[in-house]
C-alpha cells in the first residue's frame, strides 16, 4: 500500500489539530508555525527571555517546520524538552493518519465521505447566508455571493482500459485525470 506523505502545507491545513495535540502535553499561551529554509537540529530550543519554546517538527527524517510555543513556563520547558521530539513525532504521525483517512491512496483526491462532508458544510453555510434569521452571521466576505457548483465525471470505458492495459495503468490514469 502506498503511503500518503505529510507536507508543510498539511501543517497549515491541519494546524488546529497540531495545536490541540501539542496543547495536551505542553501548556502555552500562544503559538505559531515557522518554516525555516534550513533545517535545525531535532532538539527543542528554549528562549528564556521571550518565554518561547521552539519545537522542530521532524517527520521521517525530514524537518517540516517548527512549532513555536509562546508563554511556556520555564520549569515546564526544561522538564519537557527531552520528550518533546517524541511528542512532536507522534503528533505528526497522527496528522499523517488523519490525512490518510481523508485521502484516496490511488488518486490522492478526497475520499467520497470527506467530499460529501465538505459539500454538506458548504451547503449549510450557503443556507445560513440566505436565511433571514442569520443576519450578520454569514461567513462570506462583504460583496461576495454564495454559490456552489459540482462537476461529475463518469469514466464509462475504464473497465475496458483496466482489462486491456492492467489495473495499475488504470489507477495511474485516474490519478492523472
mmCIF file of C-alpha atoms in Angstrom:
data_model
loop_
_atom_site.group_PDB
_atom_site.id
_atom_site.type_symbol
_atom_site.label_atom_id
_atom_site.label_comp_id
_atom_site.label_asym_id
_atom_site.label_seq_id
_atom_site.Cartn_x
_atom_site.Cartn_y
_atom_site.Cartn_z
ATOM 1 C CA UNK A 1 0.000 0.000 0.000
ATOM 2 C CA UNK A 2 1.282 3.417 -0.917
ATOM 3 C CA UNK A 3 1.655 5.897 1.934
ATOM 4 C CA UNK A 4 0.139 9.390 1.831
ATOM 5 C CA UNK A 5 3.019 11.847 2.502
ATOM 6 C CA UNK A 6 2.815 14.632 5.059
ATOM 7 C CA UNK A 7 3.901 18.043 3.748
ATOM 8 C CA UNK A 8 4.449 21.554 5.080
ATOM 9 C CA UNK A 9 1.146 22.555 3.532
ATOM 10 C CA UNK A 10 -0.552 19.851 5.608
ATOM 11 C CA UNK A 11 0.798 21.513 8.747
ATOM 12 C CA UNK A 12 -1.073 24.656 7.718
ATOM 13 C CA UNK A 13 -4.250 22.846 6.658
ATOM 14 C CA UNK A 14 -4.371 20.778 9.857
ATOM 15 C CA UNK A 15 -2.849 23.469 12.081
ATOM 16 C CA UNK A 16 -5.727 23.338 14.566
ATOM 17 C CA UNK A 17 -5.248 19.594 15.054
ATOM 18 C CA UNK A 18 -1.499 20.044 15.598
ATOM 19 C CA UNK A 19 -2.120 22.878 18.077
ATOM 20 C CA UNK A 20 -4.653 20.806 20.030
ATOM 21 C CA UNK A 21 -2.343 17.790 20.133
ATOM 22 C CA UNK A 22 0.623 19.839 21.370
ATOM 23 C CA UNK A 23 -1.568 21.626 23.944
ATOM 24 C CA UNK A 24 -2.429 18.277 25.540
ATOM 25 C CA UNK A 25 1.208 17.976 26.612
ATOM 26 C CA UNK A 26 2.692 21.459 26.543
ATOM 27 C CA UNK A 27 0.981 24.468 28.181
ATOM 28 C CA UNK A 28 1.351 27.673 26.161
ATOM 29 C CA UNK A 29 -0.485 30.966 25.776
ATOM 30 C CA UNK A 30 0.045 31.431 22.027
ATOM 31 C CA UNK A 31 1.728 29.587 19.197
ATOM 32 C CA UNK A 32 2.780 29.857 15.579
ATOM 33 C CA UNK A 33 4.299 27.687 12.901
ATOM 34 C CA UNK A 34 7.649 28.613 11.427
ATOM 35 C CA UNK A 35 9.079 27.180 8.219
ATOM 36 C CA UNK A 36 12.845 27.766 8.161
ATOM 37 C CA UNK A 37 14.771 27.455 4.916
ATOM 38 C CA UNK A 38 17.481 25.350 6.533
ATOM 39 C CA UNK A 39 16.778 22.514 8.927
ATOM 40 C CA UNK A 40 17.741 22.958 12.544
ATOM 41 C CA UNK A 41 18.564 20.142 14.923
ATOM 42 C CA UNK A 42 15.866 17.825 16.236
ATOM 43 C CA UNK A 43 16.120 19.170 19.800
ATOM 44 C CA UNK A 44 13.803 21.901 21.127
ATOM 45 C CA UNK A 45 15.271 25.339 21.737
ATOM 46 C CA UNK A 46 14.221 27.277 24.863
ATOM 47 C CA UNK A 47 14.439 31.078 24.665
ATOM 48 C CA UNK A 48 14.005 32.146 28.318
ATOM 49 C CA UNK A 49 13.970 35.916 27.693
ATOM 50 C CA UNK A 50 10.979 35.544 25.375
ATOM 51 C CA UNK A 51 9.464 32.513 27.149
ATOM 52 C CA UNK A 52 9.378 30.756 23.785
ATOM 53 C CA UNK A 53 9.948 27.102 23.118
ATOM 54 C CA UNK A 54 10.814 26.146 19.533
ATOM 55 C CA UNK A 55 9.955 22.514 18.815
ATOM 56 C CA UNK A 56 11.237 21.148 15.481
ATOM 57 C CA UNK A 57 8.584 19.131 13.643
ATOM 58 C CA UNK A 58 10.564 16.159 12.342
ATOM 59 C CA UNK A 59 8.787 13.501 10.283
ATOM 60 C CA UNK A 60 10.521 10.542 8.672
ATOM 61 C CA UNK A 61 13.917 12.214 8.987
ATOM 62 C CA UNK A 62 12.774 15.498 7.433
ATOM 63 C CA UNK A 63 12.060 18.761 9.191
ATOM 64 C CA UNK A 64 8.662 20.044 8.065
ATOM 65 C CA UNK A 65 8.626 23.119 10.275
ATOM 66 C CA UNK A 66 8.958 24.438 13.821
ATOM 67 C CA UNK A 67 6.161 24.733 16.379
ATOM 68 C CA UNK A 68 6.769 27.967 18.303
ATOM 69 C CA UNK A 69 5.052 27.901 21.709
ATOM 70 C CA UNK A 70 4.887 31.272 23.484
ATOM 71 C CA UNK A 71 4.249 31.837 27.163
ATOM 72 C CA UNK A 72 5.620 28.470 28.249
ATOM 73 C CA UNK A 73 6.583 28.335 31.940
ATOM 74 C CA UNK A 74 10.366 27.914 32.341
ATOM 75 C CA UNK A 75 10.067 24.887 34.599
ATOM 76 C CA UNK A 76 7.768 23.146 32.106
ATOM 77 C CA UNK A 77 10.079 23.922 29.188
ATOM 78 C CA UNK A 78 13.076 22.421 30.972
ATOM 79 C CA UNK A 79 11.144 19.373 32.164
ATOM 80 C CA UNK A 80 9.518 18.544 28.818
ATOM 81 C CA UNK A 81 12.416 19.339 26.469
ATOM 82 C CA UNK A 82 13.834 15.788 26.489
ATOM 83 C CA UNK A 83 10.492 14.217 25.473
ATOM 84 C CA UNK A 84 9.170 16.878 23.096
ATOM 85 C CA UNK A 85 10.857 15.472 19.955
ATOM 86 C CA UNK A 86 8.997 12.207 20.537
ATOM 87 C CA UNK A 87 5.736 14.004 21.310
ATOM 88 C CA UNK A 88 6.045 16.125 18.152
ATOM 89 C CA UNK A 89 6.809 12.994 16.135
ATOM 90 C CA UNK A 90 3.677 11.273 17.466
ATOM 91 C CA UNK A 91 1.599 14.368 16.690
ATOM 92 C CA UNK A 92 2.857 14.302 13.098
ATOM 93 C CA UNK A 93 2.185 10.555 12.796
ATOM 94 C CA UNK A 94 -1.395 11.216 13.926
ATOM 95 C CA UNK A 95 -1.715 14.026 11.376
ATOM 96 C CA UNK A 96 -0.498 11.689 8.660
ATOM 97 C CA UNK A 97 -3.037 9.033 9.687
ATOM 98 C CA UNK A 98 -5.787 11.652 9.726
ATOM 99 C CA UNK A 99 -4.774 12.857 6.262
ATOM 100 C CA UNK A 100 -4.723 9.260 5.021
ATOM 101 C CA UNK A 101 -8.274 8.771 6.310
ATOM 102 C CA UNK A 102 -9.406 11.718 4.152
ATOM 103 C CA UNK A 103 -7.421 10.862 1.023
ATOM 104 C CA UNK A 104 -7.781 8.132 -1.586
ATOM 105 C CA UNK A 105 -4.366 6.441 -1.808
ATOM 106 C CA UNK A 106 -4.648 5.805 -5.568
ATOM 107 C CA UNK A 107 -5.734 9.217 -6.824
ATOM 108 C CA UNK A 108 -4.630 11.473 -3.969
ATOM 109 C CA UNK A 109 -8.081 13.070 -4.017
ATOM 110 C CA UNK A 110 -10.509 13.381 -1.122
ATOM 111 C CA UNK A 111 -12.395 10.249 -0.198
ATOM 112 C CA UNK A 112 -16.079 10.110 -1.020
ATOM 113 C CA UNK A 113 -17.074 10.613 2.626
ATOM 114 C CA UNK A 114 -14.755 13.603 3.053
ATOM 115 C CA UNK A 115 -16.117 15.148 -0.147
ATOM 116 C CA UNK A 116 -19.730 14.617 0.973
ATOM 117 C CA UNK A 117 -18.956 16.123 4.395
ATOM 118 C CA UNK A 118 -17.329 19.169 2.763
ATOM 119 C CA UNK A 119 -20.304 19.626 0.432
ATOM 120 C CA UNK A 120 -22.706 19.391 3.390
ATOM 121 C CA UNK A 121 -20.710 22.071 5.272
ATOM 122 C CA UNK A 122 -20.749 24.379 2.257
ATOM 123 C CA UNK A 123 -24.481 23.866 1.665
ATOM 124 C CA UNK A 124 -25.161 24.645 5.339
ATOM 125 C CA UNK A 125 -23.058 27.813 5.084
ATOM 126 C CA UNK A 126 -24.903 28.957 1.964
ATOM 127 C CA UNK A 127 -28.271 28.110 3.516
ATOM 128 C CA UNK A 128 -27.345 30.118 6.616
ATOM 129 C CA UNK A 129 -26.333 33.090 4.483
ATOM 130 C CA UNK A 130 -29.640 33.045 2.604
ATOM 131 C CA UNK A 131 -31.842 32.744 5.651
ATOM 132 C CA UNK A 132 -33.181 35.966 7.098
ATOM 133 C CA UNK A 133 -32.619 34.793 10.654
ATOM 134 C CA UNK A 134 -28.836 34.736 10.207
ATOM 135 C CA UNK A 135 -28.304 38.426 9.555
ATOM 136 C CA UNK A 136 -24.757 39.284 10.481
ATOM 137 C CA UNK A 137 -23.759 35.637 10.907
ATOM 138 C CA UNK A 138 -22.791 34.912 7.310
ATOM 139 C CA UNK A 139 -19.148 33.865 6.827
ATOM 140 C CA UNK A 140 -18.945 35.353 3.339
ATOM 141 C CA UNK A 141 -16.900 38.494 2.857
ATOM 142 C CA UNK A 142 -18.796 41.671 2.066
ATOM 143 C CA UNK A 143 -19.627 41.948 -1.611
ATOM 144 C CA UNK A 144 -19.421 38.216 -2.282
ATOM 145 C CA UNK A 145 -22.320 35.990 -3.162
ATOM 146 C CA UNK A 146 -22.900 32.420 -2.120
ATOM 147 C CA UNK A 147 -22.847 29.886 -4.920
ATOM 148 C CA UNK A 148 -21.718 26.360 -5.442
ATOM 149 C CA UNK A 149 -21.202 24.045 -8.376
ATOM 150 C CA UNK A 150 -20.262 20.416 -8.877
ATOM 151 C CA UNK A 151 -18.871 18.529 -11.828
ATOM 152 C CA UNK A 152 -19.323 14.776 -12.094
ATOM 153 C CA UNK A 153 -17.187 12.766 -14.495
ATOM 154 C CA UNK A 154 -18.130 9.223 -15.369
ATOM 155 C CA UNK A 155 -15.415 7.121 -16.942
ATOM 156 C CA UNK A 156 -17.518 4.579 -18.833
ATOM 157 C CA UNK A 157 -14.703 2.713 -20.562
ATOM 158 C CA UNK A 158 -12.375 2.431 -17.594
ATOM 159 C CA UNK A 159 -13.208 -1.243 -17.114
ATOM 160 C CA UNK A 160 -12.020 -1.986 -20.671
ATOM 161 C CA UNK A 161 -8.861 0.077 -20.125
ATOM 162 C CA UNK A 162 -8.114 -1.936 -16.968
ATOM 163 C CA UNK A 163 -8.780 -5.217 -18.757
ATOM 164 C CA UNK A 164 -6.621 -4.326 -21.781
ATOM 165 C CA UNK A 165 -3.765 -2.462 -20.060
ATOM 166 C CA UNK A 166 -3.887 -3.633 -16.443
ATOM 167 C CA UNK A 167 -5.218 -2.223 -13.203
ATOM 168 C CA UNK A 168 -2.016 -0.388 -12.350
ATOM 169 C CA UNK A 169 -2.278 1.575 -15.598
ATOM 170 C CA UNK A 170 -5.971 2.304 -14.953
ATOM 171 C CA UNK A 171 -5.155 3.553 -11.431
ATOM 172 C CA UNK A 172 -2.456 5.839 -12.814
ATOM 173 C CA UNK A 173 -4.877 7.108 -15.462
ATOM 174 C CA UNK A 174 -7.440 8.016 -12.782
ATOM 175 C CA UNK A 175 -4.767 9.764 -10.734
ATOM 176 C CA UNK A 176 -3.613 11.730 -13.794
ATOM 177 C CA UNK A 177 -7.147 12.898 -14.588
#
